[in-house]
Structure formats: structure tokens, C-alpha cells
Amino acid sequence: MALDDYRRKRNFAVTPEPAGGSAAVPGASFVVQKHAASRLHYDLRLEMDGVLWSWAVPKGPSLDPAEKRLAVHVEDHPLEYRDFEGIIPKGEYGGGTMLVWDRGTWHPVGDPWKGYRKGHLEFELDGERLRGRWHLVRTFDRRAGEDPKTWLWMKVDDEAAVPGSGDAVLREHPGSVLTGRTLEEIAGAPKAAPQAPPPPREPIPGARPAHFPARIAPQLATTAVAPPDGDTWIHELRLDGVRLLASARDGEIRLRTRDGEDWTGHLAPVAAAVARLPVQTAWLDGVVTVLQPNGATSLQALQDALAEGRPQDLVYFAFDLLYLDGDDLRGAALLHRKQTLATLLRARPQPALRLSDHVQGAGVAFYNQACRLPIRGIVSKRGDLPYRSGRSRGWVTVECAPSPVEPGEGG
Ligand code: MN
């Protein structure tokens, strides 16, 4: 079958690459992986009928239509290879570090099987770094004794082309589209700036040893008309953005919305910031947004930043820590969870990952102060309660009153 060559070359007891064989998912995806094997190269993979057609591209893709890049046709890879980012052990086939350089969907022009057999594929790419129309053309001349695995990959001169750009797209985007990490960071090479060792941790009351949760459903707030009073309540600003649960497991970062949608690929700077936390395993809860010059957070600005490809403007405000290095913290009191979170974030200050701070008690005073800021409201939470998935009265939101209309205004 199609993956026999792929499996024959690998020892799956040694390499972390997937063995393949799970059911095909609908949709035709593509991925370009950057692979520091014995020589640095890029691998283009196009999903077709449950496998990934694959080419090794020594010089990588170019947005310049004048550049024709050699693409060596290699064995089909299993679909799960799309997400593979990590280290293939030395001495194994393709040993070295690999990152996901681009991913998205591909759309063949005409019958792809016919083109594949004939040796000329024309297709559109809808990725994060590669877009528009492309050609893959087999070039060998049998009579000249050329290798039938030799193809050329080139950009069609369309709106997505950048004539004269050479290798610019490769230089401008050296890192992973999934996590923002470079090959060096994945390989665990020492970083340019040495980091202080993480501070020793206090034991957290209510934490208990547990397996890393595969999924966590978020705790949701109910609405209230007035801020609750008393010192058992803490109060945070209500952030206008998208709720996001972040998980880190041995360097593998996942950012998921409250519906479980995977946004890791859209939020590379946030994923990179989470990856730099001094943790082995963790789950964080928070909101991703864009901070406006006036200090406001804005869902609209977040949507604009994503649509216009400016992920560097994003900020993830973390307000809860649910799991840390083998301990489930959901049974701990919120104040203890936030204290540990604050210590973690202070150990690695980063613009894309910040603490959503709070005040304790004095809810009415906080509300009156906060609502003078350009915000929609506040979130009040019981500081003494565990984290509970779903909607509960332990968290309440209080909207700021709409600003009064001045008499005589409008008309
Ligand atoms: Mn490769």
C-alpha cells in the first residue's frame, strides 16, 4: 500500500514521527516542513486520498516566478505527518530537527491524479506564507538518463507573486507557523539571552497529582447587575477578545478557543511566549486580544490583526492556571492559582503573554474606577473557590453602565 516505503525506512520504536494508518480527514491540506537533516531543505506535502504526496525541496519555495526550485519526489507520507514538529533521532532516516513552516489547503486545477501521472500539477495554495497559483513539473529526460524523481516547483506570476524576491519569504519567516519556534529552539540549543533559573515553587494547597488533561472545558460567568462586595471576591477588568485555553506539554503548545477550535497556527507569537514559560506541562486560561493605544482591548482590533496577518500585535492575558508540572490545580482556590500564575509569568516577562491582574474586595469602588476606562465591564470571581467547568455563580460579569447622553447632544 501507499505508505509501505515510508514505513520501511523508519524504526518507529526510535523516531517520534507518526507511523500513519489512521482514517483520512476531509479536506485537502498542504504543509511545508523545514527540515535540518544532513542538509537543510524544505518538504512540500499535498494531501491526496488519505496520504501526503511529498517532495524534498533543497532550496525551499520562492514567491519569485523566475525561480524554479528543484523538488525531489519522495515516498508518500501519512496524513499525521502534517503536524510533525520535533527531533528525528540522529542515525534514523531523515535524522534532524523539523518544524512546520507553512500549512493550509491546496486546490488542484484540473484532475490532480491525471496531472500527477503526467508530471504536471497546477494548483492553488491557501497557506499562511504561500498563496496563489503554483506549478510542479516533472523534468526528467529518460534518454538523457535523468532521475525520474526530479521535478521543478515554481510560482505563477499572479497577485501572490513577488517578482525579484528570491529567498525573501524564507528569510522573513524562519520559524514555525505552529509555535513561532526556530529550529534551534526546537533542538534545544542555548538561546541568545541566558535565562534565569525558574524560582522555587511553593506547594499549592488543593493541588493534586494527575495526568495531563487532554481537554479542559472553561469556567463561564453569569451576569450580575452590581459588583459583589466582600473580601472573598476578586475583581478583574473584562477583556474584549477571544477566550483561549493554552496547554504546554514538553514544548508542544496548543491554543484552543472555548469551543475547542485549534488557533495555534494563527497565534504564533502567543504560542512562542507560552513555550518560553519555565514549565514542563501546564494549562492556562485567559483571553487573547489586541491592546489599543488608549489601553482598551478590542475584539474588532483582534479580528483585524488576524485578517491582516499582524499576529505580532496580539496579547494573551492569562487569568488562571489549571495544571502545572504534574499537578491538577483546579481543586485549589483561585487566589492560590493566580498567585502561582503571577510567579510563573514574572519569571519570563514577555509582551505577548501578560497577567490579567485583579484587586481583592472593594468591588463597588473598583467598578466605579474601572468603568471610567474604555472597557465594557468587570469580572468578579470568588477567590476561595476551585475552578469549575461550565457556567456558575462563582464568576460574575458586571457591565459598565452606558455613558449618559448629554442633553442637547445629537438630534
Ligand atoms: Mn525531509
Short mmCIF file of C-alpha atoms and ligand atoms in Angstrom, two decimals:
data_model
loop_
_atom_site.label_atom_id
_atom_site.label_comp_id
_atom_site.label_asym_id
_atom_site.label_seq_id
_atom_site.Cartn_x
_atom_site.Cartn_y
_atom_site.Cartn_z
CA MET A 1 0.00 0.00 0.00
CA ALA A 2 0.89 3.65 -0.32
CA LEU A 3 2.82 4.03 2.94
CA ASP A 4 4.98 0.90 2.65
CA ASP A 5 8.07 2.82 1.50
CA TYR A 6 7.57 5.37 4.25
CA ARG A 7 7.35 2.68 6.95
CA ARG A 8 10.19 0.55 5.61
CA LYS A 9 12.65 3.44 6.05
CA ARG A 10 11.79 4.15 9.67
CA ASN A 11 12.06 2.47 13.06
CA PHE A 12 9.00 3.70 14.95
CA ALA A 13 10.39 2.41 18.24
CA VAL A 14 13.06 5.08 17.91
CA THR A 15 11.69 8.02 15.93
CA PRO A 16 8.82 10.20 17.24
CA GLU A 17 7.43 10.53 13.68
CA PRO A 18 3.92 9.06 13.21
CA ALA A 19 3.59 5.54 11.77
CA GLY A 20 0.38 6.51 9.99
CA GLY A 21 -2.69 4.50 9.20
CA SER A 22 -5.48 6.44 10.88
CA ALA A 23 -8.56 7.49 8.97
CA ALA A 24 -8.27 10.25 6.40
CA VAL A 25 -9.80 13.58 7.34
CA PRO A 26 -11.88 15.51 4.83
CA GLY A 27 -10.29 18.45 3.05
CA ALA A 28 -7.11 18.71 1.06
CA SER A 29 -4.42 20.11 3.27
CA PHE A 30 -0.86 21.00 2.46
CA VAL A 31 2.16 21.53 4.63
CA VAL A 32 5.70 22.75 4.06
CA GLN A 33 8.13 21.49 6.67
CA LYS A 34 11.60 22.91 7.25
CA HIS A 35 13.94 20.03 7.90
CA ALA A 36 17.50 20.29 9.16
CA ALA A 37 18.62 16.78 8.14
CA SER A 38 22.16 16.15 6.86
CA ARG A 39 21.35 19.20 4.68
CA LEU A 40 18.74 21.86 5.38
CA HIS A 41 15.78 21.52 3.00
CA TYR A 42 12.04 22.04 2.86
CA ASP A 43 9.45 19.31 2.34
CA LEU A 44 6.30 20.07 0.35
CA ARG A 45 3.40 17.73 1.12
CA LEU A 46 0.00 17.71 -0.58
CA GLU A 47 -2.84 15.67 0.88
CA MET A 48 -4.28 13.24 -1.66
CA ASP A 49 -6.63 10.30 -0.99
CA GLY A 50 -5.51 9.78 2.58
CA VAL A 51 -1.75 10.25 2.21
CA LEU A 52 0.62 13.16 1.65
CA TRP A 53 2.30 13.37 -1.74
CA SER A 54 5.78 14.57 -0.86
CA TRP A 55 8.71 16.39 -2.44
CA ALA A 56 12.01 17.42 -0.82
CA VAL A 57 12.93 20.92 -1.96
CA PRO A 58 16.63 21.69 -1.28
CA LYS A 59 16.36 25.48 -1.70
CA GLY A 60 12.78 25.87 -0.45
CA PRO A 61 9.91 27.76 -2.09
CA SER A 62 10.18 31.23 -3.64
CA LEU A 63 7.47 33.79 -4.35
CA ASP A 64 9.55 34.93 -7.32
CA PRO A 65 8.07 33.47 -10.56
CA ALA A 66 11.55 33.49 -12.11
CA GLU A 67 12.82 30.99 -9.51
CA LYS A 68 12.38 27.33 -10.44
CA ARG A 69 13.08 25.21 -7.43
CA LEU A 70 14.28 21.62 -7.69
CA ALA A 71 11.79 19.31 -5.96
CA VAL A 72 12.79 15.68 -5.48
CA HIS A 73 9.78 13.40 -5.39
CA VAL A 74 9.89 11.14 -2.31
CA GLU A 75 7.65 8.46 -0.80
CA ASP A 76 4.10 9.28 0.31
CA HIS A 77 3.85 10.24 3.99
CA PRO A 78 0.97 9.54 6.40
CA LEU A 79 -1.53 12.34 7.00
CA GLU A 80 -0.48 12.77 10.63
CA TYR A 81 2.90 13.95 9.37
CA ARG A 82 1.28 17.33 8.73
CA ASP A 83 1.64 18.33 12.38
CA PHE A 84 5.02 16.76 13.00
CA GLU A 85 7.43 19.18 14.59
CA GLY A 86 10.31 17.88 16.65
CA ILE A 87 13.51 15.94 16.58
CA ILE A 88 14.08 12.83 14.46
CA PRO A 89 16.88 10.97 16.28
CA LYS A 90 20.37 11.04 14.80
CA GLY A 91 21.14 7.95 12.71
CA GLU A 92 17.46 7.48 11.82
CA TYR A 93 16.18 8.15 8.29
CA GLY A 94 15.99 11.96 7.90
CA GLY A 95 17.54 12.47 11.35
CA GLY A 96 17.48 16.11 12.44
CA THR A 97 15.08 18.82 13.53
CA MET A 98 11.84 19.62 11.71
CA LEU A 99 9.35 22.44 12.02
CA VAL A 100 6.03 23.21 10.35
CA TRP A 101 6.95 26.14 8.12
CA ASP A 102 3.58 26.62 6.43
CA ARG A 103 0.22 24.92 6.28
CA GLY A 104 -3.22 25.42 4.81
CA THR A 105 -5.27 23.97 1.98
CA TRP A 106 -4.42 23.22 -1.64
CA HIS A 107 -6.80 23.22 -4.57
CA PRO A 108 -5.76 21.38 -7.74
CA VAL A 109 -6.55 22.95 -11.10
CA GLY A 110 -7.97 20.08 -13.16
CA ASP A 111 -7.70 16.38 -12.29
CA PRO A 112 -4.83 16.00 -9.82
CA TRP A 113 -4.29 12.27 -10.45
CA LYS A 114 -4.02 12.88 -14.18
CA GLY A 115 -1.55 15.72 -13.59
CA TYR A 116 0.44 13.64 -11.14
CA ARG A 117 0.85 10.76 -13.59
CA LYS A 118 1.61 13.11 -16.47
CA GLY A 119 4.14 15.00 -14.36
CA HIS A 120 2.48 18.41 -14.30
CA LEU A 121 0.45 19.58 -11.32
CA GLU A 122 -1.12 23.02 -11.27
CA PHE A 123 -2.68 24.16 -8.00
CA GLU A 124 -3.62 27.00 -5.67
CA LEU A 125 -2.20 27.21 -2.16
CA ASP A 126 -4.06 28.89 0.65
CA GLY A 127 -1.49 28.91 3.41
CA GLU A 128 -0.20 31.49 5.82
CA ARG A 129 3.02 32.16 3.91
CA LEU A 130 2.39 30.58 0.50
CA ARG A 131 -0.62 31.63 -1.56
CA GLY A 132 -1.79 31.85 -5.12
CA ARG A 133 -1.10 29.54 -8.02
CA TRP A 134 1.86 27.18 -8.44
CA HIS A 135 3.25 24.61 -10.87
CA LEU A 136 5.05 21.36 -10.14
CA VAL A 137 6.56 19.94 -13.32
CA ARG A 138 8.50 16.71 -13.78
CA THR A 139 11.56 17.50 -15.82
CA PHE A 140 13.46 14.32 -16.45
CA ASP A 141 14.57 13.28 -19.86
CA ARG A 142 14.68 9.48 -19.87
CA ARG A 143 17.01 9.38 -22.87
CA ALA A 144 19.47 11.68 -21.09
CA GLY A 145 19.42 9.23 -18.15
CA GLU A 146 17.89 11.78 -15.76
CA ASP A 147 16.31 10.84 -12.46
CA PRO A 148 12.52 10.41 -12.81
CA LYS A 149 12.15 11.83 -9.30
CA THR A 150 13.21 15.28 -10.45
CA TRP A 151 10.52 17.94 -10.57
CA LEU A 152 10.57 21.77 -10.57
CA TRP A 153 8.36 23.85 -8.26
CA MET A 154 7.57 27.41 -9.31
CA LYS A 155 5.26 30.30 -8.60
CA VAL A 156 2.80 31.51 -11.22
CA ASP A 157 3.04 35.29 -11.78
CA ASP A 158 -0.19 36.31 -10.04
CA GLU A 159 -1.21 38.65 -7.20
CA ALA A 160 0.53 36.46 -4.62
CA ALA A 161 3.83 36.51 -6.55
CA VAL A 162 6.68 38.80 -5.53
CA PRO A 163 8.93 39.16 -8.60
CA GLY A 164 12.60 39.56 -7.75
CA SER A 165 12.11 38.47 -4.15
CA GLY A 166 14.42 35.43 -4.30
CA ASP A 167 14.57 33.83 -0.85
CA ALA A 168 12.90 36.72 1.00
CA VAL A 169 9.93 34.66 2.19
CA LEU A 170 12.31 32.12 3.75
CA ARG A 171 14.45 34.78 5.45
CA GLU A 172 11.48 36.79 6.75
CA HIS A 173 9.79 33.72 8.23
CA PRO A 174 12.46 31.44 9.68
CA GLY A 175 10.28 29.91 12.40
CA SER A 176 7.37 27.53 12.89
CA VAL A 177 3.93 28.64 11.80
CA LEU A 178 2.56 26.48 14.67
CA THR A 179 4.63 27.71 17.59
CA GLY A 180 6.88 30.52 16.32
CA ARG A 181 9.92 28.50 17.37
CA THR A 182 13.09 28.30 15.30
CA LEU A 183 14.90 25.05 14.50
CA GLU A 184 17.45 25.96 17.18
CA GLU A 185 14.75 26.45 19.81
CA ILE A 186 13.18 23.10 18.94
CA ALA A 187 16.56 21.40 19.03
CA GLY A 188 17.04 22.90 22.49
CA ALA A 189 20.14 24.88 21.54
CA PRO A 190 21.10 27.52 24.08
CA LYS A 191 19.18 30.72 23.44
CA ALA A 192 20.88 34.03 22.71
CA ALA A 193 19.96 35.53 26.08
CA PRO A 194 20.63 33.24 29.03
CA GLN A 195 17.55 32.85 31.19
CA ALA A 196 17.43 32.93 34.96
CA PRO A 197 16.53 29.58 36.52
CA PRO A 198 12.86 29.35 37.48
CA PRO A 199 12.12 30.36 41.07
CA PRO A 200 11.48 27.53 43.55
CA ARG A 201 7.78 26.80 43.87
CA GLU A 202 5.68 26.89 46.99
CA PRO A 203 3.36 23.90 47.44
CA ILE A 204 -0.18 24.87 46.34
CA PRO A 205 -2.96 23.90 48.77
CA GLY A 206 -5.64 21.88 46.99
CA ALA A 207 -3.37 20.77 44.12
CA ARG A 208 -3.31 17.05 43.43
CA PRO A 209 -1.10 14.89 41.20
CA ALA A 210 -2.94 13.97 37.99
CA HIS A 211 -2.36 13.04 34.36
CA PHE A 212 -2.14 15.87 31.86
CA PRO A 213 -5.76 16.61 30.84
CA ALA A 214 -6.37 16.19 27.11
CA ARG A 215 -9.11 18.84 27.18
CA ILE A 216 -10.46 21.31 29.71
CA ALA A 217 -13.85 22.99 29.32
CA PRO A 218 -13.71 26.60 30.52
CA GLN A 219 -15.47 28.03 33.54
CA LEU A 220 -18.06 30.60 32.44
CA ALA A 221 -19.54 33.59 34.24
CA THR A 222 -23.11 34.56 34.95
CA THR A 223 -24.21 38.19 34.74
CA ALA A 224 -24.95 40.46 37.68
CA VAL A 225 -26.29 43.99 37.84
CA ALA A 226 -23.96 45.17 40.62
CA PRO A 227 -20.47 44.13 41.70
CA PRO A 228 -20.45 41.75 44.68
CA ASP A 229 -18.99 43.07 47.90
CA GLY A 230 -16.74 41.43 50.46
CA ASP A 231 -13.14 40.27 50.59
CA THR A 232 -13.88 36.77 49.27
CA TRP A 233 -14.35 38.36 45.82
CA ILE A 234 -11.60 39.46 43.48
CA HIS A 235 -12.22 41.78 40.53
CA GLU A 236 -10.63 41.87 37.08
CA LEU A 237 -11.16 44.09 34.05
CA ARG A 238 -13.37 42.47 31.45
CA LEU A 239 -11.24 42.00 28.33
CA ASP A 240 -12.74 42.28 24.87
CA GLY A 241 -11.24 39.42 22.86
CA VAL A 242 -11.41 35.65 22.40
CA ARG A 243 -11.35 33.23 25.31
CA LEU A 244 -8.37 30.93 24.93
CA LEU A 245 -7.11 27.90 26.84
CA ALA A 246 -3.38 27.32 26.36
CA SER A 247 -1.69 23.99 27.01
CA ALA A 248 2.02 23.24 27.05
CA ARG A 249 3.34 19.70 27.12
CA ASP A 250 7.08 19.16 26.73
CA GLY A 251 7.33 22.05 24.30
CA GLU A 252 4.17 21.17 22.35
CA ILE A 253 1.85 24.16 22.56
CA ARG A 254 -1.87 24.18 21.78
CA LEU A 255 -4.13 27.24 21.88
CA ARG A 256 -7.83 26.41 21.81
CA THR A 257 -10.96 28.54 21.91
CA ARG A 258 -13.74 27.74 24.37
CA ASP A 259 -15.35 25.57 21.65
CA GLY A 260 -12.14 23.57 21.31
CA GLU A 261 -11.11 25.10 17.97
CA ASP A 262 -7.34 24.99 17.49
CA TRP A 263 -5.97 28.51 16.90
CA THR A 264 -2.30 27.67 17.48
CA GLY A 265 -1.41 28.34 13.85
CA HIS A 266 -2.97 31.81 13.88
CA LEU A 267 -1.31 32.96 17.09
CA ALA A 268 2.35 32.06 16.63
CA PRO A 269 3.77 34.83 18.88
CA VAL A 270 1.43 33.80 21.71
CA ALA A 271 2.36 30.13 21.28
CA ALA A 272 6.04 31.06 21.32
CA ALA A 273 5.53 33.05 24.53
CA VAL A 274 3.77 30.10 26.20
CA ALA A 275 6.60 27.83 25.02
CA ARG A 276 9.12 30.00 26.90
CA LEU A 277 7.41 29.59 30.28
CA PRO A 278 9.58 27.69 32.79
CA VAL A 279 7.24 24.66 32.82
CA GLN A 280 7.19 21.09 31.54
CA THR A 281 3.41 20.85 31.41
CA ALA A 282 0.74 23.47 32.03
CA TRP A 283 -2.78 24.63 31.22
CA LEU A 284 -3.55 28.36 31.27
CA ASP A 285 -6.86 30.16 30.87
CA GLY A 286 -7.22 33.68 29.52
CA VAL A 287 -8.25 35.97 26.70
CA VAL A 288 -6.34 36.83 23.53
CA THR A 289 -6.87 40.38 22.34
CA VAL A 290 -5.16 43.45 20.93
CA LEU A 291 -4.23 46.26 23.28
CA GLN A 292 -5.21 49.63 21.81
CA PRO A 293 -3.08 52.77 22.30
CA ASN A 294 -5.67 54.07 24.80
CA GLY A 295 -5.34 50.91 26.91
CA ALA A 296 -8.61 49.39 25.72
CA THR A 297 -8.79 45.81 24.48
CA SER A 298 -10.74 45.21 21.30
CA LEU A 299 -12.26 42.17 19.65
CA GLN A 300 -12.51 44.16 16.41
CA ALA A 301 -8.79 45.00 16.57
CA LEU A 302 -8.08 41.31 17.20
CA GLN A 303 -10.09 40.31 14.14
CA ASP A 304 -8.31 42.98 12.06
CA ALA A 305 -4.89 41.82 13.27
CA LEU A 306 -5.71 38.21 12.32
CA ALA A 307 -7.23 39.14 8.95
CA GLU A 308 -4.33 41.41 8.03
CA GLY A 309 -1.66 38.96 9.18
CA ARG A 310 -0.31 41.03 12.09
CA PRO A 311 -0.09 38.39 14.84
CA GLN A 312 2.70 40.41 16.49
CA ASP A 313 0.02 42.78 17.85
CA LEU A 314 -1.69 40.04 19.87
CA VAL A 315 -1.55 39.81 23.64
CA TYR A 316 -2.69 36.82 25.67
CA PHE A 317 -3.91 37.94 29.08
CA ALA A 318 -3.80 34.90 31.34
CA PHE A 319 -6.10 34.93 34.36
CA ASP A 320 -5.95 31.36 35.60
CA LEU A 321 -3.60 28.40 35.92
CA LEU A 322 -5.32 25.00 35.84
CA TYR A 323 -2.48 22.49 35.64
CA LEU A 324 1.23 22.68 36.36
CA ASP A 325 4.01 20.09 36.08
CA GLY A 326 2.02 17.03 37.06
CA ASP A 327 -0.43 18.74 39.42
CA ASP A 328 -4.08 19.47 38.69
CA LEU A 329 -4.71 22.89 40.25
CA ARG A 330 -8.43 23.04 39.54
CA GLY A 331 -9.19 21.96 43.12
CA ALA A 332 -7.10 24.82 44.54
CA ALA A 333 -8.56 28.20 45.49
CA LEU A 334 -8.47 30.82 42.72
CA LEU A 335 -6.24 33.12 44.78
CA HIS A 336 -3.63 30.38 45.11
CA ARG A 337 -3.86 29.54 41.39
CA LYS A 338 -3.42 33.18 40.41
CA GLN A 339 -0.52 33.65 42.81
CA THR A 340 1.32 30.73 41.18
CA LEU A 341 0.43 32.06 37.71
CA ALA A 342 1.82 35.50 38.61
CA THR A 343 5.09 33.95 39.79
CA LEU A 344 5.40 31.98 36.52
CA LEU A 345 4.74 34.98 34.31
CA ARG A 346 7.12 37.21 36.28
CA ALA A 347 9.87 34.62 35.73
CA ARG A 348 9.61 35.21 31.93
CA PRO A 349 8.20 38.68 31.19
CA GLN A 350 7.01 38.79 27.57
CA PRO A 351 4.90 41.33 25.68
CA ALA A 352 2.64 38.64 24.14
CA LEU A 353 1.81 36.94 27.46
CA ARG A 354 0.65 39.01 30.42
CA LEU A 355 -1.17 38.58 33.69
CA SER A 356 -4.74 39.80 33.91
CA ASP A 357 -4.37 41.36 37.35
CA HIS A 358 -7.07 41.85 39.98
CA VAL A 359 -7.96 43.68 43.17
CA GLN A 360 -9.39 41.90 46.19
CA GLY A 361 -12.54 43.24 47.84
CA ALA A 362 -13.91 46.79 47.45
CA GLY A 363 -15.98 45.71 44.43
CA VAL A 364 -18.08 48.86 44.10
CA ALA A 365 -15.07 51.18 44.28
CA PHE A 366 -13.23 49.03 41.70
CA TYR A 367 -16.27 49.01 39.41
CA ASN A 368 -16.65 52.80 39.58
CA GLN A 369 -12.96 53.32 38.85
CA ALA A 370 -12.77 50.67 36.13
CA CYS A 371 -15.81 51.93 34.25
CA ARG A 372 -14.06 55.27 33.63
CA LEU A 373 -11.66 53.30 31.44
CA PRO A 374 -12.65 52.39 27.88
CA ILE A 375 -13.86 48.91 28.91
CA ARG A 376 -17.16 47.02 28.78
CA GLY A 377 -17.28 45.83 32.34
CA ILE A 378 -15.61 43.88 35.11
CA VAL A 379 -15.46 40.20 36.06
CA SER A 380 -15.77 39.36 39.73
CA LYS A 381 -14.65 35.94 40.96
CA ARG A 382 -14.74 34.13 44.28
CA GLY A 383 -11.10 33.94 45.35
CA ASP A 384 -11.68 30.97 47.64
CA LEU A 385 -13.31 28.58 45.15
CA PRO A 386 -11.93 25.82 42.90
CA TYR A 387 -12.17 26.01 39.09
CA ARG A 388 -15.41 24.53 37.81
CA SER A 389 -16.05 23.95 34.08
CA GLY A 390 -19.30 25.41 32.81
CA ARG A 391 -21.41 28.32 33.99
CA SER A 392 -21.59 29.07 37.69
CA ARG A 393 -22.17 31.91 40.12
CA GLY A 394 -18.55 31.79 41.31
CA TRP A 395 -17.72 34.13 38.42
CA VAL A 396 -19.97 37.07 37.52
CA THR A 397 -19.66 39.81 34.92
CA VAL A 398 -20.96 43.28 35.56
CA GLU A 399 -21.38 45.53 32.53
CA CYS A 400 -20.41 49.19 32.82
CA ALA A 401 -23.47 51.40 32.52
CA PRO A 402 -23.66 53.05 29.07
CA SER A 403 -22.31 56.59 29.30
CA PRO A 404 -25.16 59.08 29.83
CA VAL A 405 -26.20 61.10 26.79
CA GLU A 406 -25.51 64.79 27.30
CA PRO A 407 -28.66 66.88 26.99
CA GLY A 408 -28.81 68.75 23.71
CA GLU A 409 -26.44 66.30 22.01
CA GLY A 410 -27.30 64.56 18.80
CA GLY A 411 -30.61 65.35 17.16
MN MN B 1 12.76 15.95 4.68
#
